């Protein structure tokens, strides 16, 4: 995220006057292909496994789709949430806003069908495929068996920053 010059840099460039950043007035999301392209660059398909006292197994699996942006683009994220008919937008920090979909029913009924019909591009496509595989296992109740849970952990451990790509 571009936060401008650091304090040290500003002290070295005392005559520097940054160009003001324009306010962008978003009017509409063009279509789901636009959202798929935006998600290909800025989205994240996450799988988390955390402790849970309310679950018999003591652990819970959570699927999450997120798009993070500078707080100046919070309205854009709100428009995406409205267009997709799921998720919520919140301020993550002073400088960041997040569109997040975490309900399994929304992941299964909106996010996955949208991105299967309007493809995620680039290497993020591999994370989306793994995300879909885990959603299928959960939907079939296989996450409740030790074997299914282990399979989900293996898939999760090859996603996002843990993914290994062949050297070119």
mmCIF file of C-alpha atoms in Angstrom:
data_model
loop_
_atom_site.group_PDB
_atom_site.id
_atom_site.type_symbol
_atom_site.label_atom_id
_atom_site.label_comp_id
_atom_site.label_asym_id
_atom_site.label_seq_id
_atom_site.Cartn_x
_atom_site.Cartn_y
_atom_site.Cartn_z
ATOM 1 C CA UNK A 1 0.000 0.000 0.000
ATOM 2 C CA UNK A 2 1.432 3.384 -0.951
ATOM 3 C CA UNK A 3 1.553 5.479 2.209
ATOM 4 C CA UNK A 4 3.767 8.214 0.761
ATOM 5 C CA UNK A 5 7.212 9.198 1.976
ATOM 6 C CA UNK A 6 8.567 8.151 5.362
ATOM 7 C CA UNK A 7 9.545 10.801 7.929
ATOM 8 C CA UNK A 8 13.216 10.276 7.083
ATOM 9 C CA UNK A 9 12.576 10.766 3.371
ATOM 10 C CA UNK A 10 10.509 13.896 4.053
ATOM 11 C CA UNK A 11 13.395 15.352 6.086
ATOM 12 C CA UNK A 12 15.741 14.850 3.111
ATOM 13 C CA UNK A 13 13.334 16.402 0.591
ATOM 14 C CA UNK A 14 12.113 19.498 2.404
ATOM 15 C CA UNK A 15 11.023 21.249 -0.795
ATOM 16 C CA UNK A 16 9.020 18.246 -1.971
ATOM 17 C CA UNK A 17 5.313 18.944 -2.421
ATOM 18 C CA UNK A 18 3.410 15.796 -3.312
ATOM 19 C CA UNK A 19 0.744 15.939 -5.951
ATOM 20 C CA UNK A 20 -2.690 15.732 -4.310
ATOM 21 C CA UNK A 21 -4.409 12.418 -4.838
ATOM 22 C CA UNK A 22 -7.669 12.800 -6.704
ATOM 23 C CA UNK A 23 -10.932 11.690 -5.158
ATOM 24 C CA UNK A 24 -12.457 9.041 -7.369
ATOM 25 C CA UNK A 25 -16.232 8.948 -7.480
ATOM 26 C CA UNK A 26 -17.232 5.416 -8.321
ATOM 27 C CA UNK A 27 -20.587 5.178 -10.022
ATOM 28 C CA UNK A 28 -21.126 1.502 -10.714
ATOM 29 C CA UNK A 29 -19.529 -1.916 -10.977
ATOM 30 C CA UNK A 30 -19.602 -2.729 -14.716
ATOM 31 C CA UNK A 31 -20.116 -6.511 -14.454
ATOM 32 C CA UNK A 32 -18.951 -9.723 -12.818
ATOM 33 C CA UNK A 33 -16.012 -10.002 -15.224
ATOM 34 C CA UNK A 34 -14.727 -6.707 -13.814
ATOM 35 C CA UNK A 35 -15.087 -8.077 -10.272
ATOM 36 C CA UNK A 36 -13.281 -11.290 -11.290
ATOM 37 C CA UNK A 37 -10.423 -9.246 -12.740
ATOM 38 C CA UNK A 38 -10.263 -7.066 -9.652
ATOM 39 C CA UNK A 39 -10.315 -10.146 -7.395
ATOM 40 C CA UNK A 40 -7.585 -11.768 -9.517
ATOM 41 C CA UNK A 41 -5.319 -8.863 -8.624
ATOM 42 C CA UNK A 42 -6.522 -7.814 -5.191
ATOM 43 C CA UNK A 43 -8.566 -10.685 -3.721
ATOM 44 C CA UNK A 44 -7.521 -13.433 -1.340
ATOM 45 C CA UNK A 45 -8.987 -16.892 -0.768
ATOM 46 C CA UNK A 46 -8.235 -17.877 2.822
ATOM 47 C CA UNK A 47 -8.693 -21.054 4.828
ATOM 48 C CA UNK A 48 -8.119 -20.847 8.561
ATOM 49 C CA UNK A 49 -8.174 -23.577 11.167
ATOM 50 C CA UNK A 50 -8.568 -22.344 14.715
ATOM 51 C CA UNK A 51 -9.375 -23.669 18.164
ATOM 52 C CA UNK A 52 -13.014 -23.730 19.175
ATOM 53 C CA UNK A 53 -14.559 -24.633 22.512
ATOM 54 C CA UNK A 54 -17.988 -24.965 20.896
ATOM 55 C CA UNK A 55 -16.863 -27.649 18.422
ATOM 56 C CA UNK A 56 -16.583 -31.326 19.469
ATOM 57 C CA UNK A 57 -13.271 -31.663 17.635
ATOM 58 C CA UNK A 58 -11.915 -28.538 19.306
ATOM 59 C CA UNK A 59 -11.099 -26.946 15.949
ATOM 60 C CA UNK A 60 -13.093 -25.101 13.328
ATOM 61 C CA UNK A 61 -12.397 -24.552 9.631
ATOM 62 C CA UNK A 62 -13.297 -21.130 8.239
ATOM 63 C CA UNK A 63 -13.333 -20.175 4.560
ATOM 64 C CA UNK A 64 -12.965 -16.466 3.826
ATOM 65 C CA UNK A 65 -12.796 -14.369 0.684
ATOM 66 C CA UNK A 66 -11.303 -10.879 1.132
ATOM 67 C CA UNK A 67 -10.394 -7.823 -0.860
ATOM 68 C CA UNK A 68 -8.316 -5.188 0.953
ATOM 69 C CA UNK A 69 -7.861 -1.633 -0.283
ATOM 70 C CA UNK A 70 -6.715 1.765 0.928
ATOM 71 C CA UNK A 71 -9.418 3.442 3.013
ATOM 72 C CA UNK A 72 -9.948 5.928 0.155
ATOM 73 C CA UNK A 73 -11.547 3.052 -1.769
ATOM 74 C CA UNK A 74 -13.969 1.956 0.950
ATOM 75 C CA UNK A 75 -16.921 3.084 -1.178
ATOM 76 C CA UNK A 76 -15.702 0.836 -4.001
ATOM 77 C CA UNK A 77 -15.616 -2.130 -1.616
ATOM 78 C CA UNK A 78 -19.140 -1.275 -0.445
ATOM 79 C CA UNK A 79 -20.290 -1.253 -4.069
ATOM 80 C CA UNK A 80 -18.700 -4.679 -4.612
ATOM 81 C CA UNK A 81 -20.483 -6.039 -1.517
ATOM 82 C CA UNK A 82 -23.799 -4.657 -2.744
ATOM 83 C CA UNK A 83 -23.267 -5.999 -6.275
ATOM 84 C CA UNK A 84 -22.317 -9.465 -4.993
ATOM 85 C CA UNK A 85 -25.193 -9.495 -2.463
ATOM 86 C CA UNK A 86 -23.037 -10.878 0.338
ATOM 87 C CA UNK A 87 -20.234 -9.999 2.713
ATOM 88 C CA UNK A 88 -19.463 -6.881 4.663
ATOM 89 C CA UNK A 89 -17.023 -3.984 4.552
ATOM 90 C CA UNK A 90 -15.084 -2.752 7.555
ATOM 91 C CA UNK A 91 -12.122 -0.539 8.373
ATOM 92 C CA UNK A 92 -9.128 -2.712 9.159
ATOM 93 C CA UNK A 93 -6.854 0.110 10.239
ATOM 94 C CA UNK A 94 -6.482 3.844 9.784
ATOM 95 C CA UNK A 95 -5.399 3.250 6.184
ATOM 96 C CA UNK A 96 -7.150 0.053 5.078
ATOM 97 C CA UNK A 97 -10.671 -1.167 4.395
ATOM 98 C CA UNK A 98 -11.698 -4.758 3.757
ATOM 99 C CA UNK A 99 -14.550 -6.474 1.923
ATOM 100 C CA UNK A 100 -14.977 -9.866 3.598
ATOM 101 C CA UNK A 101 -17.216 -12.863 2.949
ATOM 102 C CA UNK A 102 -16.973 -15.471 5.692
ATOM 103 C CA UNK A 103 -20.351 -17.213 5.905
ATOM 104 C CA UNK A 104 -20.111 -20.666 4.349
ATOM 105 C CA UNK A 105 -23.529 -20.301 2.729
ATOM 106 C CA UNK A 106 -22.375 -17.082 0.995
ATOM 107 C CA UNK A 107 -19.062 -18.644 -0.056
ATOM 108 C CA UNK A 108 -20.895 -21.677 -1.452
ATOM 109 C CA UNK A 109 -23.876 -19.894 -3.045
ATOM 110 C CA UNK A 110 -22.291 -16.656 -4.300
ATOM 111 C CA UNK A 111 -18.480 -16.474 -4.292
ATOM 112 C CA UNK A 112 -17.667 -19.887 -5.764
ATOM 113 C CA UNK A 113 -20.360 -19.854 -8.494
ATOM 114 C CA UNK A 114 -19.458 -16.282 -9.498
ATOM 115 C CA UNK A 115 -15.751 -17.048 -9.875
ATOM 116 C CA UNK A 116 -16.384 -20.379 -11.598
ATOM 117 C CA UNK A 117 -18.495 -18.570 -14.206
ATOM 118 C CA UNK A 118 -16.182 -15.516 -14.376
ATOM 119 C CA UNK A 119 -12.713 -17.016 -14.029
ATOM 120 C CA UNK A 120 -10.013 -15.909 -11.639
ATOM 121 C CA UNK A 121 -6.829 -15.364 -13.663
ATOM 122 C CA UNK A 122 -3.143 -15.853 -12.937
ATOM 123 C CA UNK A 123 -1.616 -17.821 -10.085
ATOM 124 C CA UNK A 124 -4.533 -16.902 -7.811
ATOM 125 C CA UNK A 125 -6.556 -19.400 -9.850
ATOM 126 C CA UNK A 126 -4.665 -22.220 -8.070
ATOM 127 C CA UNK A 127 -5.689 -20.863 -4.668
ATOM 128 C CA UNK A 128 -9.284 -20.559 -5.870
ATOM 129 C CA UNK A 129 -9.257 -24.199 -7.035
ATOM 130 C CA UNK A 130 -7.952 -25.333 -3.635
ATOM 131 C CA UNK A 131 -10.532 -23.111 -1.918
ATOM 132 C CA UNK A 132 -13.291 -24.803 -3.975
ATOM 133 C CA UNK A 133 -11.969 -28.268 -3.146
ATOM 134 C CA UNK A 134 -12.075 -27.488 0.576
ATOM 135 C CA UNK A 135 -15.577 -26.014 0.247
ATOM 136 C CA UNK A 136 -16.712 -29.237 -1.443
ATOM 137 C CA UNK A 137 -15.239 -31.348 1.370
ATOM 138 C CA UNK A 138 -16.987 -29.185 3.971
ATOM 139 C CA UNK A 139 -20.257 -29.225 2.018
ATOM 140 C CA UNK A 140 -20.144 -33.032 1.925
ATOM 141 C CA UNK A 141 -19.420 -33.174 5.674
ATOM 142 C CA UNK A 142 -16.016 -34.788 5.108
ATOM 143 C CA UNK A 143 -14.320 -32.218 7.335
ATOM 144 C CA UNK A 144 -15.924 -34.046 10.280
ATOM 145 C CA UNK A 145 -13.822 -37.193 9.752
ATOM 146 C CA UNK A 146 -10.129 -37.344 10.733
ATOM 147 C CA UNK A 147 -9.200 -38.207 7.136
ATOM 148 C CA UNK A 148 -11.191 -35.320 5.672
ATOM 149 C CA UNK A 149 -9.828 -32.875 8.237
ATOM 150 C CA UNK A 150 -6.267 -33.993 7.461
ATOM 151 C CA UNK A 151 -6.909 -33.620 3.719
ATOM 152 C CA UNK A 152 -8.131 -30.051 4.280
ATOM 153 C CA UNK A 153 -5.002 -29.241 6.320
ATOM 154 C CA UNK A 154 -2.793 -30.573 3.509
ATOM 155 C CA UNK A 155 -4.628 -28.489 0.893
ATOM 156 C CA UNK A 156 -4.539 -25.392 3.139
ATOM 157 C CA UNK A 157 -0.794 -25.793 3.654
ATOM 158 C CA UNK A 158 -0.116 -25.417 -0.064
ATOM 159 C CA UNK A 159 -2.167 -22.249 -0.551
ATOM 160 C CA UNK A 160 -1.230 -18.577 -0.939
ATOM 161 C CA UNK A 161 2.276 -17.782 0.331
ATOM 162 C CA UNK A 162 2.984 -21.474 1.020
ATOM 163 C CA UNK A 163 2.401 -22.461 -2.607
ATOM 164 C CA UNK A 164 5.500 -23.715 -4.434
ATOM 165 C CA UNK A 165 5.819 -22.759 -8.087
ATOM 166 C CA UNK A 166 8.168 -24.370 -10.588
ATOM 167 C CA UNK A 167 11.277 -22.372 -11.391
ATOM 168 C CA UNK A 168 11.192 -20.874 -14.854
#
